[in-house]
Rosetta silent file (secondary structure, phi, psi, omega in degrees, C-alpha in Angstrom):
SEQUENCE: XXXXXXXXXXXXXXXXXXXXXXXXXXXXXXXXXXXXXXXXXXXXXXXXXXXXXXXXXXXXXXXXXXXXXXXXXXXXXXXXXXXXXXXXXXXXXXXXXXXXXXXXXXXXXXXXXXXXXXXXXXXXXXXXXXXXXXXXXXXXXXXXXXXXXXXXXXXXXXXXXXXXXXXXXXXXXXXXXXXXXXXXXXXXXXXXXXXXXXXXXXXXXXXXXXXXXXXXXXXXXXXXXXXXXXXXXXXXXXXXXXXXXXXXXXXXXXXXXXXXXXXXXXXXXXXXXXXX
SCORE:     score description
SCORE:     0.000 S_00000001
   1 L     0.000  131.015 -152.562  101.004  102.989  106.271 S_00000001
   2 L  -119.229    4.874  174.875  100.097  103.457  102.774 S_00000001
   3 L  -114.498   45.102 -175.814   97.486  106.629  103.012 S_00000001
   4 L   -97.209   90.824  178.185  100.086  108.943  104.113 S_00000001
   5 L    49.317  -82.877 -167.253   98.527  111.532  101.455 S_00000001
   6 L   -90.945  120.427  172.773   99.595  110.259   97.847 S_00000001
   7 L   -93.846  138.661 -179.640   98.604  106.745   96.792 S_00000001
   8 L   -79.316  139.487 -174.184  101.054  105.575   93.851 S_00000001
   9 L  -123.992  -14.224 -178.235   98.539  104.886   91.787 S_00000001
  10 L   -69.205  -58.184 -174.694  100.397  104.417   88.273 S_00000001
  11 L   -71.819  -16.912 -174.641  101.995  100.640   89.293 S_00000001
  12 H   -67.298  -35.056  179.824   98.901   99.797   91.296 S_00000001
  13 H   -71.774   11.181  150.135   97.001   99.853   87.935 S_00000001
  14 H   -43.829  -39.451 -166.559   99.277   96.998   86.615 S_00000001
  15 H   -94.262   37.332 -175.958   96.223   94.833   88.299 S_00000001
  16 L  -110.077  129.146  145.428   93.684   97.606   85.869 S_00000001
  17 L   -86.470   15.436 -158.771   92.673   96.769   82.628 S_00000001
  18 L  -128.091   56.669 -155.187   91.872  100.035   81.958 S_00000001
  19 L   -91.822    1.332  160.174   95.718  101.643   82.291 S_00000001
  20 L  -115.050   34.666   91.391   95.711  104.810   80.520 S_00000001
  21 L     0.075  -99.867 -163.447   92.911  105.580   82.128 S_00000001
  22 L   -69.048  -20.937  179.121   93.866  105.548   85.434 S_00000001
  23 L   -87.855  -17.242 -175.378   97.495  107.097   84.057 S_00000001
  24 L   -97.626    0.407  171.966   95.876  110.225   82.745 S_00000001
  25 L  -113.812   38.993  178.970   93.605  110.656   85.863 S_00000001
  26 H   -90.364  -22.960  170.063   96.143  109.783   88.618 S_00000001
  27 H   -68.276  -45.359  161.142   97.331  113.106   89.471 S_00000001
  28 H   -54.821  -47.834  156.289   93.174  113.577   90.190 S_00000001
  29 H   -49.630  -42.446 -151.843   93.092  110.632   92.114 S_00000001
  30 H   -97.498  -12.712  176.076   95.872  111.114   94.208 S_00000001
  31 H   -98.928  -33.447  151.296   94.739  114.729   95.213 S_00000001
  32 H   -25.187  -57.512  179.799   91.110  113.401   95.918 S_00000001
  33 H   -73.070  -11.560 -175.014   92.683  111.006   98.064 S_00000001
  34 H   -78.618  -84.757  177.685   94.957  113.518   99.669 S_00000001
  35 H   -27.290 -105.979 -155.046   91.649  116.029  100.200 S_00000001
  36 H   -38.479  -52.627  172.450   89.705  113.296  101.721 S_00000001
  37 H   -81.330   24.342 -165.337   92.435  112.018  104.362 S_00000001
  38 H  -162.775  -49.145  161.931   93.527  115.939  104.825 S_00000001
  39 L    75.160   58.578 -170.902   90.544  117.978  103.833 S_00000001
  40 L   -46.465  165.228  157.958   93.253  120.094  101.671 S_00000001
  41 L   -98.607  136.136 -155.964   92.473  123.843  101.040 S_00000001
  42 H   -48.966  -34.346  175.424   91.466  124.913   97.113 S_00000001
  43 H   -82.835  -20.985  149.060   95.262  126.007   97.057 S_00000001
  44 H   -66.235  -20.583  163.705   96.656  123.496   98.379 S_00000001
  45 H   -58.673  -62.489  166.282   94.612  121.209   95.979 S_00000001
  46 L   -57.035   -6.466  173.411   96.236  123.528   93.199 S_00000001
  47 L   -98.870  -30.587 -155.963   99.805  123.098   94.174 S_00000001
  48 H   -79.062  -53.244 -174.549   99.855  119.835   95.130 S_00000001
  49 H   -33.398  -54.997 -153.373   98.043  118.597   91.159 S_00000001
  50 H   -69.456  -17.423  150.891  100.446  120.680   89.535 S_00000001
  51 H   -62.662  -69.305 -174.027  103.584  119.205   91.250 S_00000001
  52 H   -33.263  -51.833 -173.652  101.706  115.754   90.755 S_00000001
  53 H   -80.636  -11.023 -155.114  101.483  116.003   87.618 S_00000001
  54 H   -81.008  -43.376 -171.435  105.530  116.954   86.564 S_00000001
  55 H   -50.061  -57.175 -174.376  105.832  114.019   89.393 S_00000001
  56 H   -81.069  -90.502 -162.154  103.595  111.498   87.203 S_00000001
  57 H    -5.032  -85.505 -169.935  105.696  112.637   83.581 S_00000001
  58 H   -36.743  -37.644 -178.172  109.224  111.788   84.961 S_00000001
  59 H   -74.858  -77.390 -166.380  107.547  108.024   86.254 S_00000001
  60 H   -23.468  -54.594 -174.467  105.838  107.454   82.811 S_00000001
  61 H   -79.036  -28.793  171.129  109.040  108.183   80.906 S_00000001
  62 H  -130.947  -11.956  163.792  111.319  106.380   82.782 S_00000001
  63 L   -53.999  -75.089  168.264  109.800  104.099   85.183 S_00000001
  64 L   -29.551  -39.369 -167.027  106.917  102.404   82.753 S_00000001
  65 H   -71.292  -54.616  140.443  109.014  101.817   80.217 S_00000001
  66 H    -8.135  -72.908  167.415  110.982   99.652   82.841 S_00000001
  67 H   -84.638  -22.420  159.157  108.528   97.155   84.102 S_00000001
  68 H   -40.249  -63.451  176.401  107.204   96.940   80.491 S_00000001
  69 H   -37.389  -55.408  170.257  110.578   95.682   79.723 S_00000001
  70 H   -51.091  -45.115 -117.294  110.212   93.029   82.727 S_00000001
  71 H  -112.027  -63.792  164.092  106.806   91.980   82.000 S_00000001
  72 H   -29.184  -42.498  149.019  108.395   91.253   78.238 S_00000001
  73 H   -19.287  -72.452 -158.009  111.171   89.218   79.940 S_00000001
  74 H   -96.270   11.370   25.136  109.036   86.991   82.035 S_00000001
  75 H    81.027  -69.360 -167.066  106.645   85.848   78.536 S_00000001
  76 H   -62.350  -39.707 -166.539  109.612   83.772   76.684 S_00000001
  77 H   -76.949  -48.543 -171.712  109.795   81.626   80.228 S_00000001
  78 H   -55.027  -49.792 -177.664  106.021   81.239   80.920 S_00000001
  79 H   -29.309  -43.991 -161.234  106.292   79.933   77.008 S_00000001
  80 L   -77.200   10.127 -172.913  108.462   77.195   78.087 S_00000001
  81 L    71.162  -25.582  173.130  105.900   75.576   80.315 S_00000001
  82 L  -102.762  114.796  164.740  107.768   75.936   83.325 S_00000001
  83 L   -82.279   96.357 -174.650  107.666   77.922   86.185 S_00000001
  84 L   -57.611  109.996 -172.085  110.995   78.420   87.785 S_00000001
  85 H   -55.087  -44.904  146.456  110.772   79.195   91.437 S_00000001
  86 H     8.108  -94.558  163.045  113.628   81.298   91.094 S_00000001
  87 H   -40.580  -48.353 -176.246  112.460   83.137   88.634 S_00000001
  88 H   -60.771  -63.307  175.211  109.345   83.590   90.472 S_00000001
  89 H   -59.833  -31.196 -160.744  110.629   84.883   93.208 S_00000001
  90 H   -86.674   -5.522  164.593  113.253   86.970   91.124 S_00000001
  91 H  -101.022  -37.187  178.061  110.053   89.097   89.805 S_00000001
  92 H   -32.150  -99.244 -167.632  107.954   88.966   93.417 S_00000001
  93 H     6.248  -63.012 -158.720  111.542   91.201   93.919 S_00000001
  94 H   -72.607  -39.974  157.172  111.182   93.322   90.935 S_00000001
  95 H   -40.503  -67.113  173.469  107.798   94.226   91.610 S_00000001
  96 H   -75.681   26.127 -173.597  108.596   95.636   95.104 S_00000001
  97 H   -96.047  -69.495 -164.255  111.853   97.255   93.670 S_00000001
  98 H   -38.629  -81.803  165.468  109.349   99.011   91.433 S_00000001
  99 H   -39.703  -55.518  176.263  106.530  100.182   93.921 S_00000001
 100 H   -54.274  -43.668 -166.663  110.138  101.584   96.262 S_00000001
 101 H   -80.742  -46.833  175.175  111.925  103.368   92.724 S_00000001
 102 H   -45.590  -68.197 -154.184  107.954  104.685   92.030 S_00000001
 103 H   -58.892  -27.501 -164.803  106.986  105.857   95.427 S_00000001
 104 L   -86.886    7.371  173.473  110.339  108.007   95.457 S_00000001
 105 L   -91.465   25.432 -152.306  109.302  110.046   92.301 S_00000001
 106 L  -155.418  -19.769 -158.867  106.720  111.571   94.572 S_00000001
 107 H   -59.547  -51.893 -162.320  108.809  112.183   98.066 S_00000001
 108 H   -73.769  -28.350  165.729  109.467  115.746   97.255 S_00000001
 109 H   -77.331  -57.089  159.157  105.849  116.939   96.398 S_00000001
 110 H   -23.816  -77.602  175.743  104.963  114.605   99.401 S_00000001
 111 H   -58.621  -36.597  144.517  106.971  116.303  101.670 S_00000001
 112 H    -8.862  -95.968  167.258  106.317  119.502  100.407 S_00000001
 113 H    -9.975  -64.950 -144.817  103.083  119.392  101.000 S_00000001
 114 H   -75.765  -18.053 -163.630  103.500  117.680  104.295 S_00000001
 115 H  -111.654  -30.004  170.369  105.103  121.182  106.175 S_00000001
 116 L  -105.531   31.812  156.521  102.309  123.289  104.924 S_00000001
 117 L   -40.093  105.980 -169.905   99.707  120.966  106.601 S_00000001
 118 L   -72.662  175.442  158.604   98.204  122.701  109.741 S_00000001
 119 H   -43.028  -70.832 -174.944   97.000  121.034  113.037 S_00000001
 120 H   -63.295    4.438  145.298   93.423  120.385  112.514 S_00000001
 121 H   -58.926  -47.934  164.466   94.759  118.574  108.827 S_00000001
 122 H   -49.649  -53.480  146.068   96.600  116.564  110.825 S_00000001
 123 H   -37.545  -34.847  168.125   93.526  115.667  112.935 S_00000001
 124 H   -74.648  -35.134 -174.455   91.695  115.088  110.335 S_00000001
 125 H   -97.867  -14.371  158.075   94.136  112.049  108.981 S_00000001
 126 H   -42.773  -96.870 -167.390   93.724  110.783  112.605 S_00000001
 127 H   -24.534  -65.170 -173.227   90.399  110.561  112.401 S_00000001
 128 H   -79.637  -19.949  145.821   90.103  109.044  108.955 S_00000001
 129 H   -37.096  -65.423  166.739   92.817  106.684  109.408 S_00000001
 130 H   -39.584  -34.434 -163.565   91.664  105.574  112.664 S_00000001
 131 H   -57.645  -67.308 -160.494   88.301  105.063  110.831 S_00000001
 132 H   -65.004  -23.344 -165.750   90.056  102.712  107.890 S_00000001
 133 H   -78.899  -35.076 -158.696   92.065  100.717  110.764 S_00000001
 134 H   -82.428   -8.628  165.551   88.698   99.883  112.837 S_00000001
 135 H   -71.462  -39.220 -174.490   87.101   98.927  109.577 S_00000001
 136 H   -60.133  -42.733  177.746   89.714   96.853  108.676 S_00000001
 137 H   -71.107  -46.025 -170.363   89.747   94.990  112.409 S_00000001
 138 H   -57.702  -38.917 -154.282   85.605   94.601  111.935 S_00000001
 139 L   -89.574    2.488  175.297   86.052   93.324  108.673 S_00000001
 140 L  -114.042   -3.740 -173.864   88.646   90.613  110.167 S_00000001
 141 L   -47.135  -26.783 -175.760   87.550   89.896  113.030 S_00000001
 142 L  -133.914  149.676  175.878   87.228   86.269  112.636 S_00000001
 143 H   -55.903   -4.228 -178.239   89.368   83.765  110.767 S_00000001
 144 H   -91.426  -31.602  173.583   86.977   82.903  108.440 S_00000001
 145 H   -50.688  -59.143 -168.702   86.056   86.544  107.779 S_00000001
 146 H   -56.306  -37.631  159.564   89.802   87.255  107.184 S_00000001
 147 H   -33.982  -71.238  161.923   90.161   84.467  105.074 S_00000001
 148 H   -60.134  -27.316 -177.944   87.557   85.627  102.679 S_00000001
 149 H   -70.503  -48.005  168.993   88.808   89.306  102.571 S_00000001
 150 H   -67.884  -49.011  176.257   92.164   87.910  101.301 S_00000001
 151 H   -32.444  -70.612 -137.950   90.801   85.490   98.808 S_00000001
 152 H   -55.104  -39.495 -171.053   88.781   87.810   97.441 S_00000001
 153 H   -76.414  -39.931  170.393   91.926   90.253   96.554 S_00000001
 154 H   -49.732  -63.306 -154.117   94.343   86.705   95.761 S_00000001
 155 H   -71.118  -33.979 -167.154   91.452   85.424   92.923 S_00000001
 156 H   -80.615  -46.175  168.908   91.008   89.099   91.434 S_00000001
 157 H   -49.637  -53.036  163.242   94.510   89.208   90.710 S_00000001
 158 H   -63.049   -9.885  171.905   95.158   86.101   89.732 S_00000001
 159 H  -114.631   74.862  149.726   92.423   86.073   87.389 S_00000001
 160 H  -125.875   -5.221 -176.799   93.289   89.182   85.625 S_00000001
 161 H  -101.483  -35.895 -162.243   96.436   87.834   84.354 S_00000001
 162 L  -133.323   14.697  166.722   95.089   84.009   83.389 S_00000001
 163 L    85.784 -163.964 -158.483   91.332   84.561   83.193 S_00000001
 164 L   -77.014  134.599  166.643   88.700   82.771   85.474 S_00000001
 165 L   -64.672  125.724 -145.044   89.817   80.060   87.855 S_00000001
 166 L   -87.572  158.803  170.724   88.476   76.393   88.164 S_00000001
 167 H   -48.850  -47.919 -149.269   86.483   75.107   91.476 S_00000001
 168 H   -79.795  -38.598 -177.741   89.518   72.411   92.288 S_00000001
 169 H   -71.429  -47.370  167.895   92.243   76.058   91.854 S_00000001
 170 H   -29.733  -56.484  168.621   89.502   77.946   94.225 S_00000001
 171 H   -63.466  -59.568  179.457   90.210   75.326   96.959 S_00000001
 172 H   -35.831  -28.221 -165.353   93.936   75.268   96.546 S_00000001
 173 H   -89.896   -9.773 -179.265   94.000   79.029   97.156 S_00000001
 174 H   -67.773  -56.712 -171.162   91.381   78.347   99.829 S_00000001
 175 H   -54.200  -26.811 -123.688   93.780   75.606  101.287 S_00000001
 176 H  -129.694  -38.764  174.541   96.536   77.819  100.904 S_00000001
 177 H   -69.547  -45.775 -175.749   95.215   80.333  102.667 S_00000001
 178 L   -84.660  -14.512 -160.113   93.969   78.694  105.708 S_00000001
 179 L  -111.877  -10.563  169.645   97.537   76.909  106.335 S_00000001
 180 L  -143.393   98.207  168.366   99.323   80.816  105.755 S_00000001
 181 L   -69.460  136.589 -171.963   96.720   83.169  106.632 S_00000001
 182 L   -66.769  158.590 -169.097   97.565   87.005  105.704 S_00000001
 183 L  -101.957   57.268  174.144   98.491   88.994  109.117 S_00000001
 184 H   -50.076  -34.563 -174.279   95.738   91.338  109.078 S_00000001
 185 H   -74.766  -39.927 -159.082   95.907   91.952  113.045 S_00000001
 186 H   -74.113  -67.038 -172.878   99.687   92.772  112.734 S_00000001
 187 H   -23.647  -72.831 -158.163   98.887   95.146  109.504 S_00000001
 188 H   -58.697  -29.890 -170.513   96.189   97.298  111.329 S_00000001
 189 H   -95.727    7.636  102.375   98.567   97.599  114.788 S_00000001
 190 H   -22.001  -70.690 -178.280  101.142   98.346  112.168 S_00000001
 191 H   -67.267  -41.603  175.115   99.237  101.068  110.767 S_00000001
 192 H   -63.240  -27.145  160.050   98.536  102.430  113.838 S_00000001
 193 H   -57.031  -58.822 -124.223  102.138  102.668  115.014 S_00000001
 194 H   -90.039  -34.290  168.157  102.987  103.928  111.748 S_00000001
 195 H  -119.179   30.081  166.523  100.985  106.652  112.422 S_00000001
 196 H  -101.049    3.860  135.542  101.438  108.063  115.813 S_00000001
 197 H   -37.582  -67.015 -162.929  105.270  107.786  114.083 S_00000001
 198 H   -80.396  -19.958  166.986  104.091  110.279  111.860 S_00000001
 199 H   -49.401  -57.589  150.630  101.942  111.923  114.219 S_00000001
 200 H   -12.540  -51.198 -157.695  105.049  112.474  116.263 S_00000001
 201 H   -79.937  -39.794 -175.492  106.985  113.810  113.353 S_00000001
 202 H   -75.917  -20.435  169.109  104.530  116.801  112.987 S_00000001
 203 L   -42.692  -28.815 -143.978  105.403  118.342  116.026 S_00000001
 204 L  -144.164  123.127 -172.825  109.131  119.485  114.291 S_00000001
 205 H   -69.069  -72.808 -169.595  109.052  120.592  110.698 S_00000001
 206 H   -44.857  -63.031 -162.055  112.688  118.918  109.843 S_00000001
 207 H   -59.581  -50.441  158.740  111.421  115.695  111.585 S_00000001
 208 H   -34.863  -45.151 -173.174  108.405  115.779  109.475 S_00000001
 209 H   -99.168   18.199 -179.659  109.899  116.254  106.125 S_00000001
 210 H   -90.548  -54.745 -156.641  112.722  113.228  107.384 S_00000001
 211 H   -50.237  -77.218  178.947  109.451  111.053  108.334 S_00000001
 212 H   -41.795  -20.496 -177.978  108.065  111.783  104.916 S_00000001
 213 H   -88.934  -55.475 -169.621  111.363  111.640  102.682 S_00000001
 214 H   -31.287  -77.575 -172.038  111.903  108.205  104.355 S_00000001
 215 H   -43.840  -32.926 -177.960  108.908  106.804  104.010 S_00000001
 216 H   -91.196    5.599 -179.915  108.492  107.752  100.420 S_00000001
 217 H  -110.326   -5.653 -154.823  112.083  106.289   99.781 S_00000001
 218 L  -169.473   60.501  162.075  111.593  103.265  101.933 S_00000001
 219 L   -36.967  -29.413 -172.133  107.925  102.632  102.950 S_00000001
 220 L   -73.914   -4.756 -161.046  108.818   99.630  104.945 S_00000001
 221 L   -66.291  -69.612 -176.477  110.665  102.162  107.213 S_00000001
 222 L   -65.546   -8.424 -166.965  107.641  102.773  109.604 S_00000001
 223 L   -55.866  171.252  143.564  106.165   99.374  109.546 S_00000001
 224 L   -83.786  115.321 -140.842  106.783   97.441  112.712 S_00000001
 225 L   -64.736   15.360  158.545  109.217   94.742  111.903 S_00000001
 226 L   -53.869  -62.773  169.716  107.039   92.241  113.622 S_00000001
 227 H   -58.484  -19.196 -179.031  104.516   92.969  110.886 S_00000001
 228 H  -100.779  -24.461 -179.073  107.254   93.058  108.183 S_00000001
 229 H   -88.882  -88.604 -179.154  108.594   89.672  109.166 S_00000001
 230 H   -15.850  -66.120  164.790  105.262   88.355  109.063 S_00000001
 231 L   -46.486   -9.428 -158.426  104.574   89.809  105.802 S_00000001
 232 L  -129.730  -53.203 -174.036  107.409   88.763  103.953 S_00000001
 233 H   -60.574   -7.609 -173.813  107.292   84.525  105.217 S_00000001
 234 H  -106.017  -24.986  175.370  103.476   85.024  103.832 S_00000001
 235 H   -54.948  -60.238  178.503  104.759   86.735  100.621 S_00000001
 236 H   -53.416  -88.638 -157.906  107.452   83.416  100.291 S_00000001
 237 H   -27.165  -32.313  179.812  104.923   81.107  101.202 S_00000001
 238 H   -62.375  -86.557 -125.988  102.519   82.733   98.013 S_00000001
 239 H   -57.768  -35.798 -179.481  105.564   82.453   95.829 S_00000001
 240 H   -50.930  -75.628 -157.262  106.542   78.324   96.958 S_00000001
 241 H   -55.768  -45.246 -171.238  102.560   78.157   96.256 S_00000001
 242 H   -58.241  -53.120 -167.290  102.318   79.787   92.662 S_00000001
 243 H   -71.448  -54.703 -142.614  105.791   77.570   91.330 S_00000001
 244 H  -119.038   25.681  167.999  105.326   74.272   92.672 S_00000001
 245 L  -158.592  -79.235  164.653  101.778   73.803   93.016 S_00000001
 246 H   -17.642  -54.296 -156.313   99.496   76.435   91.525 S_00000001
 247 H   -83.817  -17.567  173.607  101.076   76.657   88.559 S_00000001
 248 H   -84.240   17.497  164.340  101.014   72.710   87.700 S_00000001
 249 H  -129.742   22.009 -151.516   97.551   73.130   87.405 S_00000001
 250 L   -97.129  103.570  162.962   97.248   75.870   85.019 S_00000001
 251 L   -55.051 -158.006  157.855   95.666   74.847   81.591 S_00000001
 252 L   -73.949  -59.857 -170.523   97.032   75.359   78.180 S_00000001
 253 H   -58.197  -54.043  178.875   94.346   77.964   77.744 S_00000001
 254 H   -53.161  -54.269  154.287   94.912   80.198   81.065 S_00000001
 255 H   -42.698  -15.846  178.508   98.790   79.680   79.978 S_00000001
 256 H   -96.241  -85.902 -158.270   97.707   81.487   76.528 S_00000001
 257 H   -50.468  -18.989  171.598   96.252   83.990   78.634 S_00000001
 258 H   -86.919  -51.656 -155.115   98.999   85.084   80.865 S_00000001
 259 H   -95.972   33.974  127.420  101.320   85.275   78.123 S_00000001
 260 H   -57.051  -38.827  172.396   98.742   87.715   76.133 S_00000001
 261 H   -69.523  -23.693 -171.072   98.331   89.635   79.045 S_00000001
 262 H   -78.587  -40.416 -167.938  102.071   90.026   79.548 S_00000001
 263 H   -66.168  -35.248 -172.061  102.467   91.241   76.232 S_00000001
 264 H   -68.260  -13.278 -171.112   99.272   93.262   76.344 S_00000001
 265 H   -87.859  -61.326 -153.858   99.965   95.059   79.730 S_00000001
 266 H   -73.979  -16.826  158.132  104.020   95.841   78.595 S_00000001
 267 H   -79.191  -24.568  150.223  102.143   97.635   75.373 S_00000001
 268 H   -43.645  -71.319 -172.955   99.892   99.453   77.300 S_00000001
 269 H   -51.767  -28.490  176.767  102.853  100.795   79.716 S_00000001
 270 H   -92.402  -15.944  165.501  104.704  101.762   76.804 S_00000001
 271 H   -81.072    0.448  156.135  102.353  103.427   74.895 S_00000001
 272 H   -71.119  -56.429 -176.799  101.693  105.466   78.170 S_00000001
 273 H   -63.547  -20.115  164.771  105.409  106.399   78.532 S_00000001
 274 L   -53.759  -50.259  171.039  105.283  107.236   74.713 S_00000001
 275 L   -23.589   77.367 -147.796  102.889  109.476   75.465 S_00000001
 276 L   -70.289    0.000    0.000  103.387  113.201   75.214 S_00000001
């Protein structure tokens, strides 16, 4: 469940083009988003930023610097024309290494938090949770709906890395889509386990700040491995699609454009972590 108070918001702006931006106003984000699933109190709003931000320093300076490095890496290979499945797969990895080593520079202000939350806070993240899962089932309801929901989130990524995508690459990811559809039903009855888990958890102060260490050390911890098994054969299937098929159809130009972007992204991140 991924709105259990603090969204990492520094690697999710890897798909931003706007990333020091979003790095100096992430500690603001992430207590907005906190307030809004929690309906925080003006001091808790003041505790939590100011922990946020020493929390966002330490990741700039030694995280960023990190996937910069990676992003620098994988450049020299796309050059060669070839996409190694391997390879491919050996960054999918690195990514969610990244998002796990991120989320845990945050557990302790997480938790923190999380003990002096009262009942009706806790109600309140019910509520608005409950809200996001029944949007999520309306907005999925049918396979063609879900279909499109996923697309839409596949095509913005991929064209932020290699620019805009041709009609005949539209269908492949359509085709692609339709034959390994994302597990939206498992996700939302996922989230909902995930949080009468944490719901659970609040009863017992210790169990709570266990729930909460975990989770921010190990997110995958509450999923329901039904939903995690799902998720991860739909993950492979993407990468088998990007190496052996996507990627042979990738112009010269869009091939310029990823490896500008790689370079142009890993000089962003480091002139964040540079950053005093």
């Amino acid at each position: 469940m991924k709105k259990i108070f603090l969204f990492f918001t520094i690697l999710m702006s890897l798909g931003c083009s706007r990333l020091d931006m979003v790095a100096r106003w992430a500690d603001v984000t992430a207590v907005s988003r906190a307030d809004k699933y929690f309906d925080l109190t003006s001091q808790q709003e003041k505790e939590l930023k100011q922990d946020l931000q020493k929390d966002i320093t330490r990741l700039r300076k030694e995280l960023l610097p990190e996937v910069a490095q990676s992003l620098r890496e994988l450049e020299p290979e796309i050059k060669k024309g070839h996409m190694n499945p391997a390879l491919l797969a050996k960054n999918f990895m690195l990514v969610q290494d990244y998002f796990k080593k991120g989320a845990g520079y945050f557990k302790n202000t997480a938790a923190k938090i999380a003990t002096q939350l009262k009942k009706n806070q806790f109600d309140h993240f019910a509520v608005k949770v409950r809200a996001d899962i029944e949007e999520s089932k309306q907005d999925n309801d049918t396979a063609e709906k879900a279909q499109r929901t996923a697309y839409k989130r596949y095509r913005r990524s991929v064209e932020f890395w290699i620019g805009g995508i041709s009609a005949k690459q539209q269908d492949e990811l359509e085709d692609f889509l339709k034959t390994h559809p994302y597990p939206w039903a498992l996700q939302n009855k996922s989230r909902e386990h995930s949080l009468k888990l944490f719901l659970n958890s609040s009863q017992n102060p210790e169990a709570l700040k266990k729930f909460v260490l975990d989770y921010y050390t190990d997110y995958e911890s509450s999923r329901l491995p039904e939903f995690t098994e799902a998720l991860n054969a739909h993950k492979y299937a993407f990468q088998i699609f990007l190496a052996e098929k996507f990627w042979k159809g990738l112009s010269p130009e869009q091939k310029e454009n990823l490896q500008e972007n790689l370079i142009a992204r890993a000089e962003d991140l480091e002139k964040i972590a540079q950053r005093p």
